[in-house]
mmCIF file of C-alpha atoms in Angstrom:
data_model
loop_
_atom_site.group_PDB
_atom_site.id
_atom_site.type_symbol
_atom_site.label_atom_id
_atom_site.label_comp_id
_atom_site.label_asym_id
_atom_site.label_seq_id
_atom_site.Cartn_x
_atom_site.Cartn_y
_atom_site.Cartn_z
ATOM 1 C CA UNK W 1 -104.703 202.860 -51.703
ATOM 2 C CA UNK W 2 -101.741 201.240 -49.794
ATOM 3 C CA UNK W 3 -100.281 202.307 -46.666
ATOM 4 C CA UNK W 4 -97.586 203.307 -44.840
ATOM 5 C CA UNK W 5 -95.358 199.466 -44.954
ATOM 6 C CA UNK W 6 -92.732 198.987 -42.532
ATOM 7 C CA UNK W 7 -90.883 196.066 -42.470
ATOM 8 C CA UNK W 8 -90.343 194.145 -40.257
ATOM 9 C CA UNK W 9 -92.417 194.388 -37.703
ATOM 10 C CA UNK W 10 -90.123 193.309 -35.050
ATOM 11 C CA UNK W 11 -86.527 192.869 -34.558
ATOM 12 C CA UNK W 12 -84.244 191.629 -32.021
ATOM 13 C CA UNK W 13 -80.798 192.521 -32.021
ATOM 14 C CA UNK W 14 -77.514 192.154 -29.466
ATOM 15 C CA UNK W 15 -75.476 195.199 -29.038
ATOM 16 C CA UNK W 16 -72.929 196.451 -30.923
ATOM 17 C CA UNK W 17 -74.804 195.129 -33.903
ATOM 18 C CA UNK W 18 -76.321 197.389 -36.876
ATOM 19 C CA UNK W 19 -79.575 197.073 -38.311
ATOM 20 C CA UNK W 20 -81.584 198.275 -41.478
ATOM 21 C CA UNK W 21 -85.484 199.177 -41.559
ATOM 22 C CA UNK W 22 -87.470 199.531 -44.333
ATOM 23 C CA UNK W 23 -90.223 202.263 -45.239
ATOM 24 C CA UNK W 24 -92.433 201.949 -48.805
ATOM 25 C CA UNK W 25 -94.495 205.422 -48.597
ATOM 26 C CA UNK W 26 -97.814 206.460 -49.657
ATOM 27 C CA UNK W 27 -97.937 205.872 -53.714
ATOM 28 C CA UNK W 28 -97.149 209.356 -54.776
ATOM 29 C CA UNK W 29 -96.003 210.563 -51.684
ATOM 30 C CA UNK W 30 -92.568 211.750 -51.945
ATOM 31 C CA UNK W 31 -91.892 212.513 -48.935
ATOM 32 C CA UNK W 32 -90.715 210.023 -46.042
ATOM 33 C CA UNK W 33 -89.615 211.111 -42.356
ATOM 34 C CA UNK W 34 -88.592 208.458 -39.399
ATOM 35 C CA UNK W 35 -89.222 208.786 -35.683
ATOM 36 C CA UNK W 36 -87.877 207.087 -33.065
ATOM 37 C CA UNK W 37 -90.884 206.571 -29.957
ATOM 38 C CA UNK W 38 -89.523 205.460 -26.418
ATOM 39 C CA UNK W 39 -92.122 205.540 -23.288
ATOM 40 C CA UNK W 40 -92.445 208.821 -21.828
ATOM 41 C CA UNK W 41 -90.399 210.941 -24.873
ATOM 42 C CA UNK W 42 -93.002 211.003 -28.014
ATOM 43 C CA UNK W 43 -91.983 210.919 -31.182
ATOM 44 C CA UNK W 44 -88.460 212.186 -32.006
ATOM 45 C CA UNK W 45 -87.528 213.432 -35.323
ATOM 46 C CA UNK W 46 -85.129 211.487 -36.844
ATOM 47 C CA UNK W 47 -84.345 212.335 -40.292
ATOM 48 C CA UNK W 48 -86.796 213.643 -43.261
ATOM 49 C CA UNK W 49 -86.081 213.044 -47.217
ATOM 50 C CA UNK W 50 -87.438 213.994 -50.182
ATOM 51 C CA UNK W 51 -86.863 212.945 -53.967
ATOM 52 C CA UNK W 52 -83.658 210.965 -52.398
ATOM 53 C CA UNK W 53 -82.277 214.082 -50.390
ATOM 54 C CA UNK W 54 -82.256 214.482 -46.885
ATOM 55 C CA UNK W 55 -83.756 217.654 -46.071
ATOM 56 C CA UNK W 56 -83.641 217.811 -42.323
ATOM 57 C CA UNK W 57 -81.973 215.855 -39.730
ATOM 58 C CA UNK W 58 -82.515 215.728 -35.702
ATOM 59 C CA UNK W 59 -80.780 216.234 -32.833
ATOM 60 C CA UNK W 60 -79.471 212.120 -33.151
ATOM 61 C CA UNK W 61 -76.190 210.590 -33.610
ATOM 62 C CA UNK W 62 -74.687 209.533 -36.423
ATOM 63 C CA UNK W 63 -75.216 206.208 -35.476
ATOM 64 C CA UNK W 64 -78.553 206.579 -37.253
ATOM 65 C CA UNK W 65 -78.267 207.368 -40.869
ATOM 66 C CA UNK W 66 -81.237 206.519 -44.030
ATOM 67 C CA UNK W 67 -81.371 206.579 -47.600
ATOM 68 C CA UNK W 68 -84.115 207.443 -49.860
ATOM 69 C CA UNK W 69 -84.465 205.370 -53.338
ATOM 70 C CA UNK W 70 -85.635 206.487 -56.713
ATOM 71 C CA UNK W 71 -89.242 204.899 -55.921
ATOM 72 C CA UNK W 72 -89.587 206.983 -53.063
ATOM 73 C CA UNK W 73 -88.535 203.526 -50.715
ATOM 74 C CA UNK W 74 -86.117 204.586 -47.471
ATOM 75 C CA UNK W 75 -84.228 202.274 -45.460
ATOM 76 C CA UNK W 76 -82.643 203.827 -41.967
ATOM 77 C CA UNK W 77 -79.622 202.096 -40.792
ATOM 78 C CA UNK W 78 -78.596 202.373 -36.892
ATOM 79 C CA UNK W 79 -74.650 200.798 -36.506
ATOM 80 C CA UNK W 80 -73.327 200.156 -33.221
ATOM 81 C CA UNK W 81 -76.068 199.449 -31.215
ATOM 82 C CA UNK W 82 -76.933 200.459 -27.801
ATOM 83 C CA UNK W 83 -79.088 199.307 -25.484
ATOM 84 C CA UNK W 84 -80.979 202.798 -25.299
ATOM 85 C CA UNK W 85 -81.903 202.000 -29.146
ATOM 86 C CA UNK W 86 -84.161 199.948 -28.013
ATOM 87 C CA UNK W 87 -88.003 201.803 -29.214
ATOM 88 C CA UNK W 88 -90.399 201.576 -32.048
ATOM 89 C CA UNK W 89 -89.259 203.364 -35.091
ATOM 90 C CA UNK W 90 -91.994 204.833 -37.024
ATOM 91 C CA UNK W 91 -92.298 206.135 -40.743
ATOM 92 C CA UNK W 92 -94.182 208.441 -42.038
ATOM 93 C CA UNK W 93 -95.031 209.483 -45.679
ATOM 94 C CA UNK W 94 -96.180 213.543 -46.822
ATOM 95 C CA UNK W 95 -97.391 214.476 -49.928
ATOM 96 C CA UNK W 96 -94.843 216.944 -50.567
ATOM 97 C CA UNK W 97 -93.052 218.172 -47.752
ATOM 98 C CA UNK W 98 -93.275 217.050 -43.770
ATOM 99 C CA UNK W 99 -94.757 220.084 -42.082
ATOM 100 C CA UNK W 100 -93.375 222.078 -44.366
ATOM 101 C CA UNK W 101 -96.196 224.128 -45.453
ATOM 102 C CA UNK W 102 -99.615 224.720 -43.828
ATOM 103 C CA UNK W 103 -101.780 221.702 -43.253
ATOM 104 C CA UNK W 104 -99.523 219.193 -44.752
ATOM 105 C CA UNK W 105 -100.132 215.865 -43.178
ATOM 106 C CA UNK W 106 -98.231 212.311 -41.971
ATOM 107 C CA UNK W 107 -98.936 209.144 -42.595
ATOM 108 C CA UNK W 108 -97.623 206.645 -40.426
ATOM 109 C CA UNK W 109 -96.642 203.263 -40.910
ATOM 110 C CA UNK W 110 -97.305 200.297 -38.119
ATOM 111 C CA UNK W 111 -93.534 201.098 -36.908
ATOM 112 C CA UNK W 112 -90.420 197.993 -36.486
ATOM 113 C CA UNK W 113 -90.409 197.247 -32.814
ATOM 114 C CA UNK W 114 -86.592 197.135 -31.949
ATOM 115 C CA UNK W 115 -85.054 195.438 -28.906
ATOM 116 C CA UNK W 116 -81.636 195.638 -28.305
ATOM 117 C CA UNK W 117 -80.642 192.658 -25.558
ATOM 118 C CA UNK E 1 -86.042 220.765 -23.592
ATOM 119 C CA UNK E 2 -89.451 220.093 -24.848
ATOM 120 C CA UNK E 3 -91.097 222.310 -27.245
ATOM 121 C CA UNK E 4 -94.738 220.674 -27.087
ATOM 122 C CA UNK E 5 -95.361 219.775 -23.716
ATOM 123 C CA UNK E 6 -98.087 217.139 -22.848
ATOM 124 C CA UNK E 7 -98.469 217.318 -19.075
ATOM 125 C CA UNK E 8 -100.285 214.739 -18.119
ATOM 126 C CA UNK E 9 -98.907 211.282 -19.209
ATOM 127 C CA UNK E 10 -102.651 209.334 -18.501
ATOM 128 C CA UNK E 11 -106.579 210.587 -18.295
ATOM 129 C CA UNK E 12 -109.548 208.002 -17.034
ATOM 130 C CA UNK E 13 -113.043 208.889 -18.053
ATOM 131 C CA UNK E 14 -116.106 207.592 -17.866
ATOM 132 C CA UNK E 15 -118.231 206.684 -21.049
ATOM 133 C CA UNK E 16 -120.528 209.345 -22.656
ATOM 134 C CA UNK E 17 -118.479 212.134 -20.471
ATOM 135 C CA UNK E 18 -116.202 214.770 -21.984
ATOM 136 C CA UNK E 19 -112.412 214.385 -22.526
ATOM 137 C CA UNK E 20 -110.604 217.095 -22.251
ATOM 138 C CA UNK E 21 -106.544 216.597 -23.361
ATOM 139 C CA UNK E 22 -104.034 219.632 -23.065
ATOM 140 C CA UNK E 23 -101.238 220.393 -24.773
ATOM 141 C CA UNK E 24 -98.521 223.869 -24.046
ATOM 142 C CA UNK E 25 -95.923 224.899 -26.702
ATOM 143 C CA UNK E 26 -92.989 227.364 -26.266
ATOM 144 C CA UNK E 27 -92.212 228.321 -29.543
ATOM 145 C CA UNK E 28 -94.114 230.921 -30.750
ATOM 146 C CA UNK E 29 -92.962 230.537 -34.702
ATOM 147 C CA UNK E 30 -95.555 227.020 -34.121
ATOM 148 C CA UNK E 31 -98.663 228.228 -36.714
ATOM 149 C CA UNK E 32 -100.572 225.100 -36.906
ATOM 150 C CA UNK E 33 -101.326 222.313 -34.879
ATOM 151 C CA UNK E 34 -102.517 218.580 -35.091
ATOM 152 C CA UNK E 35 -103.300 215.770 -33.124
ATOM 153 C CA UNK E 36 -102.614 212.186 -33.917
ATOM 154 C CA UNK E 37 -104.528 209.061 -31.711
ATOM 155 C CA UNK E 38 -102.108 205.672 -31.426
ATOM 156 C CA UNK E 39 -103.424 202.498 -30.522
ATOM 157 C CA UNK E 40 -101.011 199.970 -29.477
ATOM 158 C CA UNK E 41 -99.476 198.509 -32.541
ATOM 159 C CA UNK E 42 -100.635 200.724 -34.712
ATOM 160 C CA UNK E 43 -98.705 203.983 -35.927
ATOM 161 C CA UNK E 44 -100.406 207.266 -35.655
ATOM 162 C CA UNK E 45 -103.354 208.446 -37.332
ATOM 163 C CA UNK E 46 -104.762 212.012 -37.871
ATOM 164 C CA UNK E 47 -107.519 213.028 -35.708
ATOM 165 C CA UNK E 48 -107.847 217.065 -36.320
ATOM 166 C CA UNK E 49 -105.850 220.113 -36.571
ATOM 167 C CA UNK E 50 -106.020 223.904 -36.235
ATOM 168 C CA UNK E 51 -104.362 226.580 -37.690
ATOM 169 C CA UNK E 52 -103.108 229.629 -35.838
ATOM 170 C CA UNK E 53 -105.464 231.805 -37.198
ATOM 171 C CA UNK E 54 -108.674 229.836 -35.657
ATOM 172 C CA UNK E 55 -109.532 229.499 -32.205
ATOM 173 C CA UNK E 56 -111.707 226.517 -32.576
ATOM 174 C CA UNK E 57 -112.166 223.733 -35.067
ATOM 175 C CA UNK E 58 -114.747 220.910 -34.714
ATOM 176 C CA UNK E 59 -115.037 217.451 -36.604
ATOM 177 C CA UNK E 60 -117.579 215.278 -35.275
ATOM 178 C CA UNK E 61 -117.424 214.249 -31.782
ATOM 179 C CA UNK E 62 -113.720 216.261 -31.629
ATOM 180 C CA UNK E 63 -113.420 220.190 -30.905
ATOM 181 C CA UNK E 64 -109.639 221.407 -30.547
ATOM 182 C CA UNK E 65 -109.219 224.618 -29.129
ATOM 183 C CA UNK E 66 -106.683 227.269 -29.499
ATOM 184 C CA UNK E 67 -104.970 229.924 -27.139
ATOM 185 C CA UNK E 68 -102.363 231.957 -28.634
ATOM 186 C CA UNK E 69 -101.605 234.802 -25.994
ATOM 187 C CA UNK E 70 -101.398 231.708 -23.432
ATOM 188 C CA UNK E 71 -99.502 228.785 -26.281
ATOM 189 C CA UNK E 72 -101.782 226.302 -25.363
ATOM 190 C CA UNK E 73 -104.199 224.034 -26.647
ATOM 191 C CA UNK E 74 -106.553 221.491 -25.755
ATOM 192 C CA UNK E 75 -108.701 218.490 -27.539
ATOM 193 C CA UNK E 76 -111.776 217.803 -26.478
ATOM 194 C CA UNK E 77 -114.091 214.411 -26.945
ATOM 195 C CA UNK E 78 -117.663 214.466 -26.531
ATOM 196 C CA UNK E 79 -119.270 212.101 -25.563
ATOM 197 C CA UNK E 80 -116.102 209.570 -24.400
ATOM 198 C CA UNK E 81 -116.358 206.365 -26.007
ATOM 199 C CA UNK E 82 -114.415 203.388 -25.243
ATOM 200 C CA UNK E 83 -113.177 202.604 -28.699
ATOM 201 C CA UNK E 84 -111.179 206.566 -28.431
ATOM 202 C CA UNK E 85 -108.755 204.613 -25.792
ATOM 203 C CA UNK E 86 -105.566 205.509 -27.463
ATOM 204 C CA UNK E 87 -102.313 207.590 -26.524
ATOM 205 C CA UNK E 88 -102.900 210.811 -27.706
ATOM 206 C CA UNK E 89 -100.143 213.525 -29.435
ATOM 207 C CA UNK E 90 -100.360 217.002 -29.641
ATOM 208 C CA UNK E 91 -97.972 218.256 -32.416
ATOM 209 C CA UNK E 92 -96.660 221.250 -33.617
ATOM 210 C CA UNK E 93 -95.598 222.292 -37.172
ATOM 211 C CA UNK E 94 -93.309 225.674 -37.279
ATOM 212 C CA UNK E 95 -93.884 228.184 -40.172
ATOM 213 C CA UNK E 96 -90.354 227.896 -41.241
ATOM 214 C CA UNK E 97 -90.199 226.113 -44.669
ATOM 215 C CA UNK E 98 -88.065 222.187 -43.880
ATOM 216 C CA UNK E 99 -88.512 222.572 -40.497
ATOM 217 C CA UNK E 100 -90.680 219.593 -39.318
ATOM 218 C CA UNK E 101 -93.353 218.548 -36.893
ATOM 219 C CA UNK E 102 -92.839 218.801 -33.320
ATOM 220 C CA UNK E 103 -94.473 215.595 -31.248
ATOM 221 C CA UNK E 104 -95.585 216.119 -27.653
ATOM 222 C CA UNK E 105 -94.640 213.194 -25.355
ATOM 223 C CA UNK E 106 -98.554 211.776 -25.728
ATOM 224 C CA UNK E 107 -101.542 211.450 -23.113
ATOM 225 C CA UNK E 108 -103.223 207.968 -22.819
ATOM 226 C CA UNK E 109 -106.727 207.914 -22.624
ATOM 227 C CA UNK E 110 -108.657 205.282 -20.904
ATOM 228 C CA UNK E 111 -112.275 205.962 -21.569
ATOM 229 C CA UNK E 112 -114.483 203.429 -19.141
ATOM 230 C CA UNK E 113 -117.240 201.504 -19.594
#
Protein backbone atom coordinates (compact mmCIF):
# COMPACT_ATOMS: atom_id res chain seq x y z
CA UNK A 1 0.00 0.00 0.00
CA UNK A 2 1.17 3.56 -0.99
CA UNK A 3 2.19 6.25 1.20
CA UNK A 4 1.85 9.44 2.34
CA UNK A 5 3.18 11.51 -1.36
CA UNK A 6 4.16 14.96 -1.08
CA UNK A 7 5.22 16.74 -3.85
CA UNK A 8 7.71 18.30 -4.33
CA UNK A 9 10.18 17.61 -2.25
CA UNK A 10 11.81 20.89 -2.25
CA UNK A 11 11.03 24.33 -3.21
CA UNK A 12 12.68 27.56 -3.39
CA UNK A 13 10.82 30.60 -3.51
CA UNK A 14 11.58 34.70 -3.23
CA UNK A 15 9.30 36.59 -1.04
CA UNK A 16 6.24 37.96 -1.67
CA UNK A 17 5.63 34.98 -3.89
CA UNK A 18 2.78 32.20 -3.31
CA UNK A 19 3.20 28.66 -3.54
CA UNK A 20 1.03 25.39 -3.80
CA UNK A 21 1.94 21.85 -2.16
CA UNK A 22 0.53 18.81 -2.90
CA UNK A 23 -0.66 15.85 -0.51
CA UNK A 24 -2.15 12.27 -2.15
CA UNK A 25 -3.26 10.40 1.26
CA UNK A 26 -3.34 6.93 2.33
CA UNK A 27 -5.82 5.00 -0.31
CA UNK A 28 -8.93 5.09 1.73
CA UNK A 29 -7.90 7.47 4.10
CA UNK A 30 -10.11 10.37 4.08
CA UNK A 31 -8.69 12.31 6.15
CA UNK A 32 -5.63 14.76 5.42
CA UNK A 33 -4.09 17.38 8.02
CA UNK A 34 -0.82 19.73 7.23
CA UNK A 35 1.86 20.85 9.66
CA UNK A 36 4.20 23.30 9.38
CA UNK A 37 7.87 22.05 11.37
CA UNK A 38 10.50 24.92 12.06
CA UNK A 39 13.67 24.02 14.45
CA UNK A 40 12.89 24.28 17.96
CA UNK A 41 8.69 24.64 17.52
CA UNK A 42 7.44 20.89 16.51
CA UNK A 43 4.85 20.36 14.48
CA UNK A 44 2.16 23.08 14.20
CA UNK A 45 -1.29 22.35 13.18
CA UNK A 46 -2.14 23.86 10.21
CA UNK A 47 -5.38 22.96 8.84
CA UNK A 48 -7.31 19.38 8.89
CA UNK A 49 -10.04 18.24 6.09
CA UNK A 50 -12.17 15.65 5.59
CA UNK A 51 -14.45 14.48 2.56
CA UNK A 52 -13.41 18.12 1.03
CA UNK A 53 -14.36 20.15 4.29
CA UNK A 54 -12.13 21.75 6.50
CA UNK A 55 -12.85 20.67 9.86
CA UNK A 56 -10.33 22.47 11.98
CA UNK A 57 -7.98 25.20 11.40
CA UNK A 58 -4.85 26.56 13.61
CA UNK A 59 -3.79 29.39 15.14
CA UNK A 60 -2.08 30.56 11.34
CA UNK A 61 -2.77 33.32 9.06
CA UNK A 62 -4.72 33.42 6.32
CA UNK A 63 -1.87 33.50 4.28
CA UNK A 64 -2.06 29.71 4.44
CA UNK A 65 -5.20 28.29 3.05
CA UNK A 66 -5.79 24.24 1.38
CA UNK A 67 -8.30 22.49 -0.47
CA UNK A 68 -9.35 18.99 -0.33
CA UNK A 69 -10.45 17.17 -3.79
CA UNK A 70 -13.05 14.56 -4.43
CA UNK A 71 -10.16 11.76 -4.40
CA UNK A 72 -9.24 12.68 -1.09
CA UNK A 73 -5.93 14.81 -2.87
CA UNK A 74 -5.20 18.40 -0.85
CA UNK A 75 -3.14 21.08 -2.08
CA UNK A 76 -2.19 24.02 0.67
CA UNK A 77 -1.50 27.31 -0.83
CA UNK A 78 0.70 29.99 1.25
CA UNK A 79 0.38 33.73 -0.77
CA UNK A 80 2.57 36.42 0.17
CA UNK A 81 5.47 34.92 1.35
CA UNK A 82 7.62 35.67 4.22
CA UNK A 83 10.78 34.85 5.07
CA UNK A 84 9.57 33.12 8.44
CA UNK A 85 7.68 30.58 5.94
CA UNK A 86 10.56 29.16 5.45
CA UNK A 87 10.10 25.13 7.23
CA UNK A 88 9.15 21.72 6.10
CA UNK A 89 5.50 21.28 5.62
CA UNK A 90 4.32 17.91 6.43
CA UNK A 91 1.03 15.91 5.54
CA UNK A 92 -0.52 13.56 7.16
CA UNK A 93 -3.39 11.11 6.23
CA UNK A 94 -6.15 9.42 9.17
CA UNK A 95 -8.44 6.89 8.54
CA UNK A 96 -11.33 8.78 9.56
CA UNK A 97 -10.76 11.61 11.63
CA UNK A 98 -7.19 13.26 12.93
CA UNK A 99 -7.22 12.60 16.65
CA UNK A 100 -10.55 12.72 16.69
CA UNK A 101 -11.44 9.64 18.44
CA UNK A 102 -9.32 7.32 20.62
CA UNK A 103 -6.29 5.76 19.03
CA UNK A 104 -6.74 7.18 15.65
CA UNK A 105 -3.42 7.47 13.97
CA UNK A 106 -1.20 9.84 11.30
CA UNK A 107 0.51 9.05 8.58
CA UNK A 108 3.01 11.29 7.42
CA UNK A 109 4.29 12.07 4.19
CA UNK A 110 8.28 12.85 3.47
CA UNK A 111 7.20 16.73 3.86
CA UNK A 112 8.14 19.81 0.82
CA UNK A 113 11.17 21.51 2.20
CA UNK A 114 10.38 25.31 1.65
CA UNK A 115 12.94 28.12 1.55
CA UNK A 116 11.93 31.43 1.21
CA UNK A 117 15.26 33.67 0.05
CA UNK B 1 2.11 28.75 25.07
CA UNK B 2 2.93 25.16 24.68
CA UNK B 3 0.56 22.53 25.57
CA UNK B 4 3.04 19.42 25.22
CA UNK B 5 6.20 20.43 26.47
CA UNK B 6 9.43 18.50 25.48
CA UNK B 7 12.14 19.87 27.76
CA UNK B 8 15.04 18.78 26.64
CA UNK B 9 15.78 19.63 22.93
CA UNK B 10 18.88 16.70 22.65
CA UNK B 11 19.80 13.25 24.73
CA UNK B 12 23.37 11.27 24.05
CA UNK B 13 23.47 7.67 25.07
CA UNK B 14 25.56 5.08 24.87
CA UNK B 15 24.66 1.77 22.94
CA UNK B 16 22.83 -1.10 24.77
CA UNK B 17 21.94 1.61 27.70
CA UNK B 18 18.43 2.86 28.45
CA UNK B 19 16.81 6.00 26.93
CA UNK B 20 14.71 7.63 28.82
CA UNK B 21 12.65 10.76 26.83
CA UNK B 22 10.09 13.02 28.82
CA UNK B 23 7.36 14.70 27.83
CA UNK B 24 4.76 17.32 30.36
CA UNK B 25 1.27 18.39 29.12
CA UNK B 26 -1.01 21.11 30.63
CA UNK B 27 -4.19 20.27 29.44
CA UNK B 28 -5.85 17.94 31.35
CA UNK B 29 -8.87 17.18 28.62
CA UNK B 30 -5.38 15.26 26.73
CA UNK B 31 -6.73 11.28 27.06
CA UNK B 32 -4.27 9.60 24.90
CA UNK B 33 -0.90 9.96 23.94
CA UNK B 34 1.62 8.93 21.11
CA UNK B 35 4.97 9.23 20.10
CA UNK B 36 6.27 9.61 16.61
CA UNK B 37 10.42 9.03 15.75
CA UNK B 38 11.69 11.43 12.59
CA UNK B 39 14.71 10.79 10.84
CA UNK B 40 16.02 13.50 8.78
CA UNK B 41 14.12 13.53 5.58
CA UNK B 42 11.72 11.43 6.47
CA UNK B 43 8.19 12.47 7.97
CA UNK B 44 7.10 10.96 11.17
CA UNK B 45 6.35 7.54 11.94
CA UNK B 46 4.40 5.91 14.86
CA UNK B 47 6.39 4.40 17.52
CA UNK B 48 3.70 3.69 20.52
CA UNK B 49 0.95 5.24 22.35
CA UNK B 50 -0.99 5.10 25.63
CA UNK B 51 -4.24 5.82 26.59
CA UNK B 52 -5.22 7.67 29.75
CA UNK B 53 -6.56 4.87 31.34
CA UNK B 54 -3.07 2.79 31.37
CA UNK B 55 -0.09 3.61 33.17
CA UNK B 56 2.25 1.61 31.10
CA UNK B 57 2.31 0.17 27.62
CA UNK B 58 5.23 -1.86 26.16
CA UNK B 59 6.05 -2.85 22.43
CA UNK B 60 9.25 -4.43 22.01
CA UNK B 61 12.28 -2.67 23.03
CA UNK B 62 9.76 0.62 23.84
CA UNK B 63 7.84 1.08 27.32
CA UNK B 64 5.91 4.56 27.57
CA UNK B 65 4.85 5.46 30.82
CA UNK B 66 2.04 7.46 32.14
CA UNK B 67 1.48 9.96 35.14
CA UNK B 68 -1.78 11.52 35.33
CA UNK B 69 -1.89 13.30 38.87
CA UNK B 70 1.67 14.76 37.71
CA UNK B 71 0.65 15.25 33.35
CA UNK B 72 3.65 13.73 32.40
CA UNK B 73 5.02 11.08 30.47
CA UNK B 74 8.06 9.48 29.48
CA UNK B 75 9.40 6.87 26.62
CA UNK B 76 11.75 4.64 27.39
CA UNK B 77 14.32 2.49 24.97
CA UNK B 78 15.96 -0.50 26.10
CA UNK B 79 18.66 -1.40 25.11
CA UNK B 80 19.76 2.04 22.93
CA UNK B 81 20.62 1.19 19.54
CA UNK B 82 22.17 3.38 17.09
CA UNK B 83 19.71 2.93 14.29
CA UNK B 84 16.78 4.69 17.14
CA UNK B 85 18.87 8.12 16.40
CA UNK B 86 15.93 10.16 15.44
CA UNK B 87 14.10 13.41 16.83
CA UNK B 88 11.59 12.23 18.93
CA UNK B 89 7.69 13.80 19.51
CA UNK B 90 5.58 13.39 22.25
CA UNK B 91 1.95 14.21 21.18
CA UNK B 92 -1.18 14.72 22.63
CA UNK B 93 -4.72 14.01 21.29
CA UNK B 94 -7.68 15.88 23.40
CA UNK B 95 -10.99 13.96 23.99
CA UNK B 96 -12.94 16.62 22.32
CA UNK B 97 -14.37 15.26 19.00
CA UNK B 98 -12.32 17.66 15.74
CA UNK B 99 -9.98 18.79 17.99
CA UNK B 100 -6.54 17.51 16.76
CA UNK B 101 -3.18 16.27 17.87
CA UNK B 102 -1.00 18.34 19.88
CA UNK B 103 3.00 17.95 18.82
CA UNK B 104 5.66 18.57 21.45
CA UNK B 105 8.66 20.57 20.11
CA UNK B 106 10.74 16.96 19.72
CA UNK B 107 13.94 15.51 21.60
CA UNK B 108 16.85 14.27 19.36
CA UNK B 109 18.38 11.24 20.28
CA UNK B 110 21.90 10.41 19.55
CA UNK B 111 22.42 6.86 20.62
CA UNK B 112 26.49 6.09 20.43
CA UNK B 113 28.37 3.50 19.31
Amino acid sequence: KAGVTQTPRYLIKTRGQQVTLSCSPISGHRSVSWYQQTPGQGLQFLFEYFSETQRNKGNFPGRFSGRQFSNSRSEMNVSTLELGDSALYLCASSLVYAGGIGDEKLFFGSGTQLSVL
Amino acid sequence: DQQVKQNSPSLSVQEGRISILNCDYTNSMFDYFLWYKKYPAEGPTFLISISSIKDKNEDGRFTVFLNKSAKHLSLHIVPSQPGDSAVYFCAANPSNYGQNFVFGPGTRLSVLP
